[in-house]
mmCIF file of C-alpha atoms in Angstrom:
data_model
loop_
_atom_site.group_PDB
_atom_site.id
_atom_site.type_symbol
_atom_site.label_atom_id
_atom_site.label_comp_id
_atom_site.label_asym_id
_atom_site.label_seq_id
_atom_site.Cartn_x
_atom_site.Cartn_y
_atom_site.Cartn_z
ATOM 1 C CA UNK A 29 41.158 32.123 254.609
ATOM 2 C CA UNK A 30 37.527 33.185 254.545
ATOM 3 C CA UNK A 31 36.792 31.090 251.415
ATOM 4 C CA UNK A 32 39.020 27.955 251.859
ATOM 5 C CA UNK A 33 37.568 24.920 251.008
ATOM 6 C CA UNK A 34 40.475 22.337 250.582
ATOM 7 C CA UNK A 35 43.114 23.898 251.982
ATOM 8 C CA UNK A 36 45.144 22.901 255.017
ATOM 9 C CA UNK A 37 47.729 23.914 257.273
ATOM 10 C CA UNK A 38 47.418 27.304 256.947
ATOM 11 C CA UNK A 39 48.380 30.565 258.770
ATOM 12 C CA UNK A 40 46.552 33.834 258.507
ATOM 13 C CA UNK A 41 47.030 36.634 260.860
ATOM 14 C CA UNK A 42 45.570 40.114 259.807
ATOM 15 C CA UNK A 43 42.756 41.819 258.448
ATOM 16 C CA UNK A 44 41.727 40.608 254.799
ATOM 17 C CA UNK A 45 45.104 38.276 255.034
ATOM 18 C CA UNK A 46 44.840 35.114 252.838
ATOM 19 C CA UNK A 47 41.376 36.010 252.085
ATOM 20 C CA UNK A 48 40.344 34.312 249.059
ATOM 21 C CA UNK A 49 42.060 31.168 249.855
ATOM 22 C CA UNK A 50 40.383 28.430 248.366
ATOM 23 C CA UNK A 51 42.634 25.523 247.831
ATOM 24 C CA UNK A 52 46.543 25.202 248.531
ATOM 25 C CA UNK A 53 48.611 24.466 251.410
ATOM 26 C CA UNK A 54 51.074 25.246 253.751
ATOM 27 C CA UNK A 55 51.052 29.199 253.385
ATOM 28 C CA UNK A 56 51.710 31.790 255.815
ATOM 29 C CA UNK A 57 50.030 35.463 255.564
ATOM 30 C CA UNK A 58 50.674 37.667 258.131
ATOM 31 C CA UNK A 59 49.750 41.403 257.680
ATOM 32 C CA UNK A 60 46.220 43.383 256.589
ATOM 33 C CA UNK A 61 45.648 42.269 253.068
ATOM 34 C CA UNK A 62 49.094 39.959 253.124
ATOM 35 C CA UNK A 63 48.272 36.985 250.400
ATOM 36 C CA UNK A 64 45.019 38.263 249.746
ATOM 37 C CA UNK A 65 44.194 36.778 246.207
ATOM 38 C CA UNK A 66 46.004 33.354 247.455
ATOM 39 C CA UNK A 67 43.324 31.455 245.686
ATOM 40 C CA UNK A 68 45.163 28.244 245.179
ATOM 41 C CA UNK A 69 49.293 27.672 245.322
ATOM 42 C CA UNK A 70 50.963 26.085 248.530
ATOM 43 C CA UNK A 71 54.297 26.640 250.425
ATOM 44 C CA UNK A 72 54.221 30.581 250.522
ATOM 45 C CA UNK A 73 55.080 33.068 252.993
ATOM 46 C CA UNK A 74 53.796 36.649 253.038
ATOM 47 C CA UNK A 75 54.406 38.976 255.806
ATOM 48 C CA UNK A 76 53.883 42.701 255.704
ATOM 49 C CA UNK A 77 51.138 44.515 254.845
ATOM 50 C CA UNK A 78 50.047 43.850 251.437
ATOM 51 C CA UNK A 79 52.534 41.101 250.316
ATOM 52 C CA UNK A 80 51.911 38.214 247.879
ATOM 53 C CA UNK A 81 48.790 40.427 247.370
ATOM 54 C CA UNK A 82 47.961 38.839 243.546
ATOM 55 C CA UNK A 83 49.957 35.777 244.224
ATOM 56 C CA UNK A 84 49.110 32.202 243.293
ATOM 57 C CA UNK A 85 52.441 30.972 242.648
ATOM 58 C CA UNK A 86 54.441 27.914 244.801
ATOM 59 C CA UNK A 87 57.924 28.415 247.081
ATOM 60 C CA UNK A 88 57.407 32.164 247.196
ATOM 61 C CA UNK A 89 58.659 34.241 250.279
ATOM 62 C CA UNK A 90 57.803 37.737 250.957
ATOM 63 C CA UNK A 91 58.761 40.125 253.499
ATOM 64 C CA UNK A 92 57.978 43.791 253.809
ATOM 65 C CA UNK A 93 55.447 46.305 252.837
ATOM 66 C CA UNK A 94 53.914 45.445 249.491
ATOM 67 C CA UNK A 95 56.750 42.888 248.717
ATOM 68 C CA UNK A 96 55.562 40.897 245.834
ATOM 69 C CA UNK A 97 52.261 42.551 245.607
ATOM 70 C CA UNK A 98 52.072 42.043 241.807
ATOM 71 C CA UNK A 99 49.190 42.300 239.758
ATOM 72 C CA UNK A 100 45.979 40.547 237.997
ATOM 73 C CA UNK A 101 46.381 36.875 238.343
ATOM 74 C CA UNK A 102 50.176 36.176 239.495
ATOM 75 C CA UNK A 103 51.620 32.535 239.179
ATOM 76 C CA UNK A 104 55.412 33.385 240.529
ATOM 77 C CA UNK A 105 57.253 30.335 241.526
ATOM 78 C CA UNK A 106 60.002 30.316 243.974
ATOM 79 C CA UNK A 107 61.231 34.250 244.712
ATOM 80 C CA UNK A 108 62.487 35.606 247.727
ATOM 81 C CA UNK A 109 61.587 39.052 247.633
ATOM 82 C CA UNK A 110 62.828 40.574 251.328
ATOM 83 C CA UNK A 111 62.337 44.768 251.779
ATOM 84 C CA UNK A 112 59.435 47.351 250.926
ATOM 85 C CA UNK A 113 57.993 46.999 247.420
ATOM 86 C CA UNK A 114 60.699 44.492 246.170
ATOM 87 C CA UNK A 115 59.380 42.852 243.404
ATOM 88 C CA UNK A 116 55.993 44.762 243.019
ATOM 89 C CA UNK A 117 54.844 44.114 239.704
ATOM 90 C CA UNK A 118 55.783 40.616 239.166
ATOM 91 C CA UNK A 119 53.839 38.404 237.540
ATOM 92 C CA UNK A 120 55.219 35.192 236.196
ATOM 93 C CA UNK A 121 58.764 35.499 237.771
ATOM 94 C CA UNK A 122 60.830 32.186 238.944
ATOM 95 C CA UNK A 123 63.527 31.734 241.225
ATOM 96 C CA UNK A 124 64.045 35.608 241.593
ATOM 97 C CA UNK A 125 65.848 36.870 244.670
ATOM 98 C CA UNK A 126 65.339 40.996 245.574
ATOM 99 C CA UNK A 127 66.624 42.452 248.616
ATOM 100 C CA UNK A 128 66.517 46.291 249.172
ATOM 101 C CA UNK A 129 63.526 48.694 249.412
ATOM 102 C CA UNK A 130 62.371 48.862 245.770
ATOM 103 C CA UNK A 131 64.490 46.084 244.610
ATOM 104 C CA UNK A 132 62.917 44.805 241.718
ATOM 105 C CA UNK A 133 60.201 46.998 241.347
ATOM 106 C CA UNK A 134 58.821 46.302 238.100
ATOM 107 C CA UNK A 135 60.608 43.511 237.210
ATOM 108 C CA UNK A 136 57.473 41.431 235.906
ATOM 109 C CA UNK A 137 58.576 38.111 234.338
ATOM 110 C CA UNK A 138 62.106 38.087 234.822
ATOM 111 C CA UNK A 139 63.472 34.898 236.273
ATOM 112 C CA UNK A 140 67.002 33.601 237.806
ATOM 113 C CA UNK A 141 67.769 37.473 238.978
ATOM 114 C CA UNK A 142 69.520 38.541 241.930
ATOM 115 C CA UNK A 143 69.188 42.663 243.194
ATOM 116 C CA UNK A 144 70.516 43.095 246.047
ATOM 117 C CA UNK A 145 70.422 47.076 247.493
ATOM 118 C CA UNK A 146 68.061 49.822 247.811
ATOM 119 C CA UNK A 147 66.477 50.607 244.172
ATOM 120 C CA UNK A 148 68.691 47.901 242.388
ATOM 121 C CA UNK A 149 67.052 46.562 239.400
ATOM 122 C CA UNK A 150 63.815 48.769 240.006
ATOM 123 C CA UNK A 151 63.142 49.418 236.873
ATOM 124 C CA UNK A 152 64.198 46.815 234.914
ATOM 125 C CA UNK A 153 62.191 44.488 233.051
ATOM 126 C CA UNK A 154 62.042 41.290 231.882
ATOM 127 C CA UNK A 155 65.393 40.547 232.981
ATOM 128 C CA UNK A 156 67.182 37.016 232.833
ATOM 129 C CA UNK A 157 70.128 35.454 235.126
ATOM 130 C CA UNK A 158 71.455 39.012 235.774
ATOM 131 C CA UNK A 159 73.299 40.164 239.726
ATOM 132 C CA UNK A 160 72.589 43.897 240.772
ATOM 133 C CA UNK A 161 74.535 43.994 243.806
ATOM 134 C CA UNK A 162 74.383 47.679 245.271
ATOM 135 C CA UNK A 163 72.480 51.373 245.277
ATOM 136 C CA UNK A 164 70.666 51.494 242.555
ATOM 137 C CA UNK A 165 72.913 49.125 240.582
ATOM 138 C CA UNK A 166 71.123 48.462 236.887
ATOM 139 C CA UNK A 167 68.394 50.430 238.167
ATOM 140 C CA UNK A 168 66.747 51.355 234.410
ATOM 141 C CA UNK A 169 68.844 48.260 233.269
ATOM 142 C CA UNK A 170 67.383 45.353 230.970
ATOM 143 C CA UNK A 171 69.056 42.336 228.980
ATOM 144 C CA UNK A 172 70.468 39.652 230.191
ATOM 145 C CA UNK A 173 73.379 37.470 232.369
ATOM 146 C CA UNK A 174 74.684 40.644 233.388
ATOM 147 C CA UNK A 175 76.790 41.408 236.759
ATOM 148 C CA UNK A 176 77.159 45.144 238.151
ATOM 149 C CA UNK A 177 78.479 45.351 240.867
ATOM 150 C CA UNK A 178 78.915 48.744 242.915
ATOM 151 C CA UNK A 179 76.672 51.675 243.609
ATOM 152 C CA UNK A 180 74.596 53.228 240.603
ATOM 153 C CA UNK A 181 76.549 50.621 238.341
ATOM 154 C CA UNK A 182 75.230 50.090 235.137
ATOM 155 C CA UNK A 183 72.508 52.145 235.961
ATOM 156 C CA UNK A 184 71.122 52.724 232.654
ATOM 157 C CA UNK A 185 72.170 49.954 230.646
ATOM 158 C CA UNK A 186 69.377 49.250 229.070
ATOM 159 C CA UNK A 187 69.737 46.374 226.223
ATOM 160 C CA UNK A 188 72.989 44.802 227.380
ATOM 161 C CA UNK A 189 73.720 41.335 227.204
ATOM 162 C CA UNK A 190 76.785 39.545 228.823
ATOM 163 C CA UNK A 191 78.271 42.650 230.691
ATOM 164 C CA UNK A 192 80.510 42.592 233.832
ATOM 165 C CA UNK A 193 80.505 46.304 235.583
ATOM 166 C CA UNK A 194 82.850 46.667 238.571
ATOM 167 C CA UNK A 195 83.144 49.440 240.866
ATOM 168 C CA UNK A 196 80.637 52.641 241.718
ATOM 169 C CA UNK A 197 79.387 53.743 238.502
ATOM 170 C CA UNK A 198 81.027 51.948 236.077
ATOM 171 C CA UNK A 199 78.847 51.812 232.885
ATOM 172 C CA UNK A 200 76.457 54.378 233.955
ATOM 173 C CA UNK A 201 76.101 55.612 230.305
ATOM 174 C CA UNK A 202 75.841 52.244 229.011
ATOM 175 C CA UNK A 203 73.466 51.402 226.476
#
């Protein structure tokens, strides 16, 4: 919070954590660099090193390494992003929720999603209302209000709309 200025009830703990705070409240950083470009926004939680890094967004909650580090200028509202690098590149994401190292990984404007396992979604982009649940379930996958559910299901699927997958692998060739 080294440049705050009308911001209150706030929580820093770290080097470089919530650093360019300048307005907002009620955010948490806890970890070197955690929040870091938290220049405005309020009811956030970043803890890990590097998470919420870009973030300006409202309702966000970030734990582990790099979780929701996203890029230039991020206004994400309400994700929960829990796991190393889930949700790195988001940008404009809402109501997201990634849990699973890599979850999400560049996922930047997708919105109503929900990866849950190691690598599900990761590369996926842009995605709306779709449910990973698994290893690397839709892992290259994009589209829309899809379900896969199982390990490496529907993992390259990659303009489906309105799919259900069920069971490890199923749709793995998918296009």
């Amino acid at each position: 919070g080294r440049y705050a200025t009308t911001s209150s009830e706030n929580v820093y703990i770290g080097s470089c954590a919530g650093r360019h705070n300048t307005t907002g409240s009620y955010k948490v950083s806890i970890g070197r660099n955690a929040g870091y470009s938290l220049y405005s926004g309020s009811e956030n939680t970043y803890i890990g090193k590097g998470s919420g890094y870009h973030l300006t967004g409202i309702g966000n909650t970030f734990l582990g390494y790099n979780s929701g580090h996203g890029t230039t200028n991020v206004t994400s509202t309400s994700n929960t992003f829990i796991g190393s690098h889930t949700g790195y590149s988001i940008t404009d994401g809402i109501e997201n929720v990634y849990i699973g190292k890599n979850a999400g990984y560049t996922n930047p404007s997708g919105d109503y999603n929900t990866y849950i396992g190691c690598s599900a979604g990761e590369l996926a982009n842009d995605g709306l209302h779709n449910t990973y649940i698994g290893y690397c379930t839709g892992k290259n996958a994009t589209g829309g209000y899809n379900t896969f559910l199982g390990s490496e299901t529907g993992l390259s699927c990659t303009s489906g709309y309105k799919n259900t997958y069920l069971g490890r692998k199923a749709g793995t060739a998918s296009t």
